[in-house]
DNA sequence: TGAATTGACCGGGAGC
DNA sequence: TGCTCCCGGTCAATT
C-alpha cells in the first residue's frame, strides 16, 4: 500500500527521468477499455479512453511533484498547461523501461494498463493489479475540488496549525484519534501503516477519542507522525504487499515498523490485538496503549 | 445542510 | 484443488 513516503520515492525516481520528455503516444489495456465501455471508471477517470489518448499525445512533462499521496505530472502542449494526477490506490506502480518485458515481476507485468511512449525512446508505464488507482487529466487542480480540500503537506508551515484546528472541530473531536489522523482533510498522507506506528509510539489506544487527548499530546503526536514519515522517506518507503518503487525495488521501512503487522509488542512482549476503526484494521498493544 | 453510510473500483491470498 | 470471502484508499451517491 503506497502511502506518502512511498509516493515521495516514486516522484523522486520519476522526476529526473520524465522531466522534459514529450509523450509520443499512449496505449491503454484492453481490460481498461472494456471496463470503460461498460461505463465503469476504471483507472482513467472523468474522461473517455479515446479523449485521454488524444489529449495526452504531444504533452511535454514539465515537472513531477507530489501532493499528499497523489503524483502530479505538470504538462504542457501548444502553449497550454494541464495536470495529470495519479493516485496509486492499493497496487498501482510506475515503471520507466525500454520495453514492458523489462518489468521483472509478473504480477505487475500482467497488469500494465497505460503505456506512454516517449519521444526519443523509452516507456513510462502505469501498472495496477487491482485497478484501485487513478489517472485524472485536469486543466488545473481546481478542476477536481477534492484536491483543494486536502490538508497541507505535513512538512509545510501551517500543517500543525491546520491539524490542531481541525482536530478540535466537533466532527473530528468525537472520533477515534486513529481515524482522525488518517483523514486527509485533517492531515495529509498518513495512512494506516504510519497511523498505527504513530499512536503506538505515543502509547495512545486507537479508539481513544481525539477530544480526550491534551493539546500538548496532540502536538507531540503531530511531531511523531512527521518524524515517522520522514524516516520512511529516508528508508525508501515500506514495501508492504504490492508497493514497488520505480525500478521495481522494495524499500526497507517495513523492517523498522514496531506495531503494524506485528504479533507481539516489541516493548512489553504482550500479544497484539486488532480491531476495525473506520473499516481499517488497527493493530495495537493492549498493555502499552491506553 | 451536513453527517453517516454505502457503493464502486478489483485480484490476491487466506482459509476452509 | 477449488471455492468463498476478506481486504482497503478515495470519491461519489445515497440515506
Short mmCIF file of C-alpha atoms (C1' of nucleotides) in Angstrom, two decimals:
data_model
loop_
_atom_site.label_atom_id
_atom_site.label_comp_id
_atom_site.label_asym_id
_atom_site.label_seq_id
_atom_site.Cartn_x
_atom_site.Cartn_y
_atom_site.Cartn_z
CA UNK A 1 0.00 0.00 0.00
CA UNK A 2 1.70 3.18 -1.06
CA UNK A 3 1.43 5.98 1.47
CA UNK A 4 3.10 9.38 1.42
CA UNK A 5 6.72 8.15 1.80
CA UNK A 6 6.26 5.58 -0.95
CA UNK A 7 4.73 8.15 -3.29
CA UNK A 8 7.58 10.53 -2.50
CA UNK A 9 10.02 7.80 -3.52
CA UNK A 10 8.22 7.28 -6.80
CA UNK A 11 8.25 11.02 -7.55
CA UNK A 12 11.95 11.38 -6.75
CA UNK A 13 12.79 8.47 -9.03
CA UNK A 14 10.41 9.50 -11.78
CA UNK A 15 11.21 13.22 -11.95
CA UNK A 16 14.76 13.11 -13.35
CA UNK A 17 13.77 10.59 -15.98
CA UNK A 18 10.46 12.14 -17.03
CA UNK A 19 11.00 15.89 -16.86
CA UNK A 20 11.49 17.46 -20.27
CA UNK A 21 10.23 14.41 -22.12
CA UNK A 22 7.36 14.54 -24.60
CA UNK A 23 4.73 11.84 -24.85
CA UNK A 24 4.58 10.49 -28.38
CA UNK A 25 1.59 8.22 -27.96
CA UNK A 26 -0.47 6.36 -25.39
CA UNK A 27 -1.84 2.84 -25.29
CA UNK A 28 -4.45 1.57 -22.84
CA UNK A 29 -5.02 -2.08 -21.87
CA UNK A 30 -7.99 -3.99 -23.25
CA UNK A 31 -9.08 -4.55 -19.65
CA UNK A 32 -9.45 -0.83 -19.03
CA UNK A 33 -11.01 -0.20 -22.43
CA UNK A 34 -13.64 -2.89 -21.80
CA UNK A 35 -14.38 -1.62 -18.30
CA UNK A 36 -14.75 1.91 -19.59
CA UNK A 37 -17.09 0.67 -22.32
CA UNK A 38 -19.25 -0.84 -19.60
CA UNK A 39 -19.47 2.60 -18.05
CA UNK A 40 -17.01 1.95 -15.22
CA UNK A 41 -14.44 4.48 -14.08
CA UNK A 42 -11.52 2.08 -14.34
CA UNK A 43 -8.12 3.72 -13.79
CA UNK A 44 -8.77 6.59 -16.25
CA UNK A 45 -11.24 8.87 -14.54
CA UNK A 46 -13.55 11.57 -15.79
CA UNK A 47 -12.73 11.24 -19.49
CA UNK A 48 -13.22 8.68 -22.21
CA UNK A 49 -10.30 6.45 -23.14
CA UNK A 50 -10.30 7.93 -26.65
CA UNK A 51 -10.11 11.51 -25.40
CA UNK A 52 -7.40 10.60 -22.91
CA UNK A 53 -5.25 9.08 -25.63
CA UNK A 54 -5.72 12.04 -27.96
CA UNK A 55 -5.20 14.66 -25.27
CA UNK A 56 -2.08 13.07 -23.79
CA UNK A 57 -0.27 12.67 -27.07
CA UNK A 58 2.18 15.51 -27.62
CA UNK A 59 2.24 16.56 -23.97
CA UNK A 60 5.61 17.58 -22.58
CA UNK A 61 6.27 16.76 -18.93
CA UNK A 62 7.41 19.99 -17.30
CA UNK A 63 7.62 18.72 -13.74
CA UNK A 64 6.67 15.80 -11.49
CA UNK A 65 5.63 16.61 -7.94
CA UNK A 66 3.81 15.04 -5.02
CA UNK A 67 0.75 16.34 -3.17
CA UNK A 68 -0.26 14.09 -0.28
CA UNK A 69 -0.45 10.62 -1.85
CA UNK A 70 -1.03 11.99 -5.35
CA UNK A 71 1.56 12.32 -8.10
CA UNK A 72 1.19 15.46 -10.22
CA UNK A 73 2.56 15.44 -13.75
CA UNK A 74 2.70 19.09 -14.86
CA UNK A 75 2.13 19.01 -18.60
CA UNK A 76 2.38 21.43 -21.50
CA UNK A 77 1.07 21.29 -25.04
CA UNK A 78 0.55 24.03 -27.61
CA UNK A 79 1.31 26.69 -25.03
CA UNK A 80 -1.30 25.41 -22.58
CA UNK A 81 -0.61 23.77 -19.24
CA UNK A 82 -2.52 20.98 -17.60
CA UNK A 83 -2.16 18.39 -14.89
CA UNK A 84 -2.17 14.60 -14.91
CA UNK A 85 -2.97 13.47 -11.39
CA UNK A 86 -2.06 9.91 -10.46
CA UNK A 87 -3.08 8.06 -7.32
CA UNK A 88 -1.63 4.58 -6.83
CA UNK A 89 -4.60 3.21 -4.92
CA UNK A 90 -3.67 -0.11 -3.35
CA UNK A 91 -1.49 -1.65 -6.01
CA UNK A 92 -0.52 0.96 -8.57
CA UNK A 93 3.09 1.35 -9.75
CA UNK A 94 5.03 3.36 -12.30
CA UNK A 95 7.90 1.94 -14.31
CA UNK A 96 10.34 3.58 -16.70
CA UNK A 97 11.55 0.87 -19.05
CA UNK A 98 12.53 0.31 -22.66
CA UNK A 99 10.01 -2.49 -23.04
CA UNK A 100 7.12 -3.82 -20.93
CA UNK A 101 9.02 -7.10 -20.87
CA UNK A 102 11.62 -5.36 -18.71
CA UNK A 103 9.17 -5.34 -15.81
CA UNK A 104 10.51 -8.31 -13.92
CA UNK A 105 7.64 -9.06 -11.58
CA UNK A 106 4.92 -10.94 -13.40
CA UNK A 107 2.08 -9.62 -11.29
CA UNK A 108 2.95 -6.09 -12.39
CA UNK A 109 3.78 -7.04 -15.97
CA UNK A 110 0.43 -8.81 -16.25
CA UNK A 111 -1.49 -5.74 -15.13
CA UNK A 112 0.00 -2.98 -17.25
CA UNK A 113 -2.84 -0.60 -18.06
CA UNK A 114 -1.38 2.56 -19.56
CA UNK A 115 1.82 2.88 -21.57
CA UNK A 116 3.18 6.30 -22.54
CA UNK A 117 5.76 6.07 -25.32
CA UNK A 118 8.25 8.93 -25.03
CA UNK A 119 9.80 10.72 -27.95
CA UNK A 120 13.41 9.68 -28.32
CA UNK A 121 12.73 6.24 -26.83
CA UNK A 122 11.64 4.71 -23.57
CA UNK A 123 8.30 3.99 -21.95
CA UNK A 124 6.50 5.38 -18.96
CA UNK A 125 4.30 2.55 -17.74
CA UNK A 126 1.43 2.52 -15.26
CA UNK A 127 0.65 -0.91 -13.83
CA UNK A 128 -2.10 -1.62 -11.32
CA UNK A 129 -3.02 -5.10 -10.14
CA UNK A 130 -6.33 -4.24 -8.55
CA UNK A 131 -7.09 -1.12 -10.56
CA UNK A 132 -7.88 0.96 -7.47
CA UNK A 133 -5.55 3.67 -8.66
CA UNK A 134 -6.47 6.54 -10.89
CA UNK A 135 -5.24 8.78 -13.66
CA UNK A 136 -7.10 12.05 -13.99
CA UNK A 137 -6.31 14.64 -16.66
CA UNK A 138 -7.21 18.14 -15.48
CA UNK A 139 -6.75 21.69 -16.65
CA UNK A 140 -5.67 22.55 -13.13
CA UNK A 141 -6.12 21.37 -9.54
CA UNK A 142 -9.35 23.30 -9.13
CA UNK A 143 -11.00 21.13 -11.78
CA UNK A 144 -11.20 18.36 -9.21
CA UNK A 145 -12.43 20.00 -5.99
CA UNK A 146 -11.44 17.18 -3.60
CA UNK A 147 -7.81 18.03 -4.32
CA UNK A 148 -8.35 21.51 -2.90
CA UNK A 149 -9.77 20.11 0.33
CA UNK A 150 -6.64 18.21 1.25
CA UNK A 151 -4.83 19.25 4.41
CA UNK A 152 -1.45 21.00 3.92
CA UNK A 153 1.63 18.88 3.35
CA UNK A 154 2.73 17.57 6.75
CA UNK A 155 6.18 19.12 6.31
CA UNK A 156 4.79 22.51 5.29
CA UNK A 157 4.45 25.53 7.51
CA UNK A 158 0.88 25.64 8.66
CA UNK A 159 0.31 21.90 8.75
CA UNK A 160 0.49 21.76 12.56
CA UNK A 161 -1.91 24.67 12.97
CA UNK A 162 -4.32 23.11 10.47
CA UNK A 163 -4.12 19.74 12.22
CA UNK A 164 -4.79 21.19 15.67
CA UNK A 165 -7.65 23.35 14.42
CA UNK A 166 -9.37 20.54 12.57
CA UNK A 167 -8.80 18.05 15.39
CA UNK A 168 -10.63 20.46 17.70
CA UNK A 169 -13.70 20.64 15.46
CA UNK A 170 -16.65 18.73 16.93
CA UNK A 171 -16.98 16.41 13.94
CA UNK A 172 -13.41 15.22 14.45
CA UNK A 173 -13.03 15.71 18.21
CA UNK A 174 -15.57 13.00 18.92
CA UNK A 175 -13.96 10.46 16.61
CA UNK A 176 -11.15 7.99 17.45
CA UNK A 177 -7.75 9.62 17.07
CA UNK A 178 -6.58 6.99 14.61
CA UNK A 179 -9.46 7.74 12.27
CA UNK A 180 -8.73 11.48 12.52
CA UNK A 181 -5.02 11.31 11.71
CA UNK A 182 -5.82 9.11 8.69
CA UNK A 183 -8.32 11.67 7.40
CA UNK A 184 -6.76 13.59 4.55
CA UNK A 185 -8.74 16.71 5.38
CA UNK A 186 -7.06 16.88 8.78
CA UNK A 187 -3.56 15.63 7.98
CA UNK A 188 -2.12 14.73 4.58
CA UNK A 189 -0.52 11.45 3.72
CA UNK A 190 -0.81 9.47 6.95
CA UNK A 191 -2.33 6.12 6.03
CA UNK A 192 -3.00 3.03 8.08
CA UNK A 193 0.61 1.89 8.42
CA UNK A 194 2.01 5.16 9.73
CA UNK A 195 -1.06 5.98 11.82
CA UNK A 196 -0.65 2.60 13.52
CA UNK A 197 3.01 3.32 14.20
CA UNK A 198 2.47 6.87 15.43
CA UNK A 199 -0.17 6.07 18.03
CA UNK A 200 1.84 3.06 19.18
CA UNK A 201 4.87 5.28 19.76
CA UNK A 202 2.65 7.74 21.64
CA UNK A 203 1.12 4.86 23.66
CA UNK A 204 -2.36 6.00 22.67
CA UNK A 205 -5.13 3.46 22.21
CA UNK A 206 -6.53 3.62 18.67
CA UNK A 207 -10.10 4.03 19.94
CA UNK A 208 -9.31 6.98 22.19
CA UNK A 209 -11.34 9.92 21.02
CA UNK A 210 -9.46 12.98 19.86
CA UNK A 211 -11.02 15.25 22.50
CA UNK A 212 -9.56 13.02 25.22
CA UNK A 213 -6.00 13.84 24.16
CA UNK A 214 -4.47 17.01 25.57
CA UNK A 215 -3.24 19.79 23.33
CA UNK A 216 0.32 19.03 24.46
CA UNK A 217 -0.07 15.38 23.48
CA UNK A 218 -1.66 16.28 20.16
CA UNK A 219 1.36 18.46 19.44
CA UNK A 220 3.67 15.57 20.30
CA UNK A 221 1.62 13.23 18.15
CA UNK A 222 1.97 15.59 15.20
CA UNK A 223 5.76 15.65 15.72
CA UNK A 224 5.85 11.85 15.86
CA UNK A 225 3.85 11.48 12.64
CA UNK A 226 6.09 13.90 10.77
CA UNK A 227 9.22 12.16 12.08
CA UNK A 228 7.95 8.72 11.05
CA UNK A 229 7.00 9.92 7.57
CA UNK A 230 10.45 11.48 7.18
CA UNK A 231 12.19 8.34 8.47
CA UNK A 232 10.24 6.26 5.97
CA UNK A 233 11.07 8.56 3.07
CA UNK A 234 14.74 8.22 4.01
CA UNK A 235 14.37 4.42 4.11
CA UNK A 236 12.80 4.26 0.66
CA UNK A 237 9.31 3.56 1.98
CA UNK A 238 7.67 0.43 3.34
CA UNK A 239 7.27 -2.45 0.93
CA UNK A 240 4.09 -3.93 2.30
CA UNK A 241 2.08 -6.04 -0.08
CA UNK A 242 2.41 -4.67 -3.60
CA UNK A 243 4.36 -1.44 -3.33
CA UNK A 244 7.44 -1.16 -5.50
CA UNK A 245 9.43 1.90 -6.43
CA UNK A 246 10.04 2.99 -9.96
CA UNK A 247 12.68 0.33 -10.55
CA UNK A 248 10.54 -2.40 -9.08
CA UNK A 249 12.65 -2.31 -5.93
CA UNK A 250 11.39 -2.62 -2.39
CA UNK A 251 12.05 -0.13 0.42
CA UNK A 252 13.24 -1.10 3.90
CA UNK A 253 10.92 0.83 6.22
CA UNK A 254 8.80 -2.26 6.83
CA UNK A 255 11.71 -3.66 8.88
CA UNK A 256 11.51 -0.65 11.18
CA UNK A 257 7.80 -0.84 11.84
CA UNK A 258 7.18 -1.59 15.51
CA UNK A 259 3.48 -2.43 15.53
CA UNK A 260 1.98 -2.69 12.03
CA UNK A 261 1.77 -6.37 11.15
CA UNK A 262 3.28 -7.47 14.48
CA UNK A 263 2.08 -10.38 16.57
CA UNK A 264 3.81 -9.21 19.74
CA UNK A 265 4.63 -5.82 21.22
CA UNK A 266 8.39 -5.21 20.88
CA UNK A 267 8.34 -3.18 24.11
CA UNK A 268 6.48 -5.44 26.56
CA UNK A 269 6.02 -8.72 24.71
CA UNK A 270 2.23 -8.74 25.00
CA UNK A 271 0.30 -10.34 22.19
CA UNK A 272 -1.03 -7.57 19.97
CA UNK A 273 -4.73 -7.18 19.30
CA UNK A 274 -6.57 -5.75 16.35
CA UNK A 275 -9.85 -4.04 15.75
CA UNK A 276 -11.60 -2.22 12.94
CA UNK A 277 -11.53 1.56 13.04
CA UNK A 278 -13.12 3.35 10.13
CA UNK A 279 -13.11 -0.03 8.36
CA UNK A 280 -9.33 -0.36 8.57
CA UNK A 281 -7.51 -2.95 10.64
CA UNK A 282 -5.85 -1.36 13.64
CA UNK A 283 -3.16 -3.37 15.38
CA UNK A 284 -2.25 -2.23 18.89
CA UNK A 285 -0.71 -3.33 22.15
CA UNK A 286 -3.43 -3.71 24.79
CA UNK A 287 -0.82 -3.23 27.55
CA UNK A 288 1.11 -0.21 26.29
CA UNK A 289 -1.62 1.73 24.50
CA UNK A 290 -4.21 3.38 26.73
"C1'" DT B 1 -27.13 21.42 5.14
"C1'" DG B 2 -24.22 18.37 6.83
"C1'" DA B 3 -23.05 13.91 8.64
"C1'" DA B 4 -23.06 8.99 8.24
"C1'" DT B 5 -23.36 5.07 5.46
"C1'" DT B 6 -22.99 2.51 1.35
"C1'" DG B 7 -21.26 1.52 -3.17
"C1'" DA B 8 -17.88 1.47 -6.75
"C1'" DC B 9 -13.49 0.11 -8.31
"C1'" DC B 10 -10.69 -5.24 -8.03
"C1'" DG B 11 -7.38 -9.55 -7.76
"C1'" DG B 12 -4.53 -11.80 -4.37
"C1'" DG B 13 -4.37 -14.70 -0.87
"C1'" DA B 14 -6.00 -16.83 3.33
"C1'" DG B 15 -8.90 -20.21 4.99
"C1'" DC B 16 -11.89 -23.93 4.52
"C1'" DT C 1 -7.70 -28.39 -5.90
"C1'" DG C 2 -11.23 -25.19 -5.85
"C1'" DC C 3 -14.39 -22.30 -3.79
"C1'" DT C 4 -15.60 -18.21 -0.87
"C1'" DC C 5 -14.75 -14.12 1.15
"C1'" DC C 6 -11.97 -10.57 3.27
"C1'" DC C 7 -9.01 -6.61 2.39
"C1'" DG C 8 -8.52 -1.49 1.51
"C1'" DG C 9 -7.71 4.44 -0.46
"C1'" DT C 10 -10.69 7.59 -2.09
"C1'" DC C 11 -14.59 9.66 -4.17
"C1'" DA C 12 -19.50 9.67 -5.31
"C1'" DA C 13 -24.06 8.66 -4.29
"C1'" DT C 14 -27.49 7.82 -1.07
"C1'" DT C 15 -29.75 7.92 3.33
#
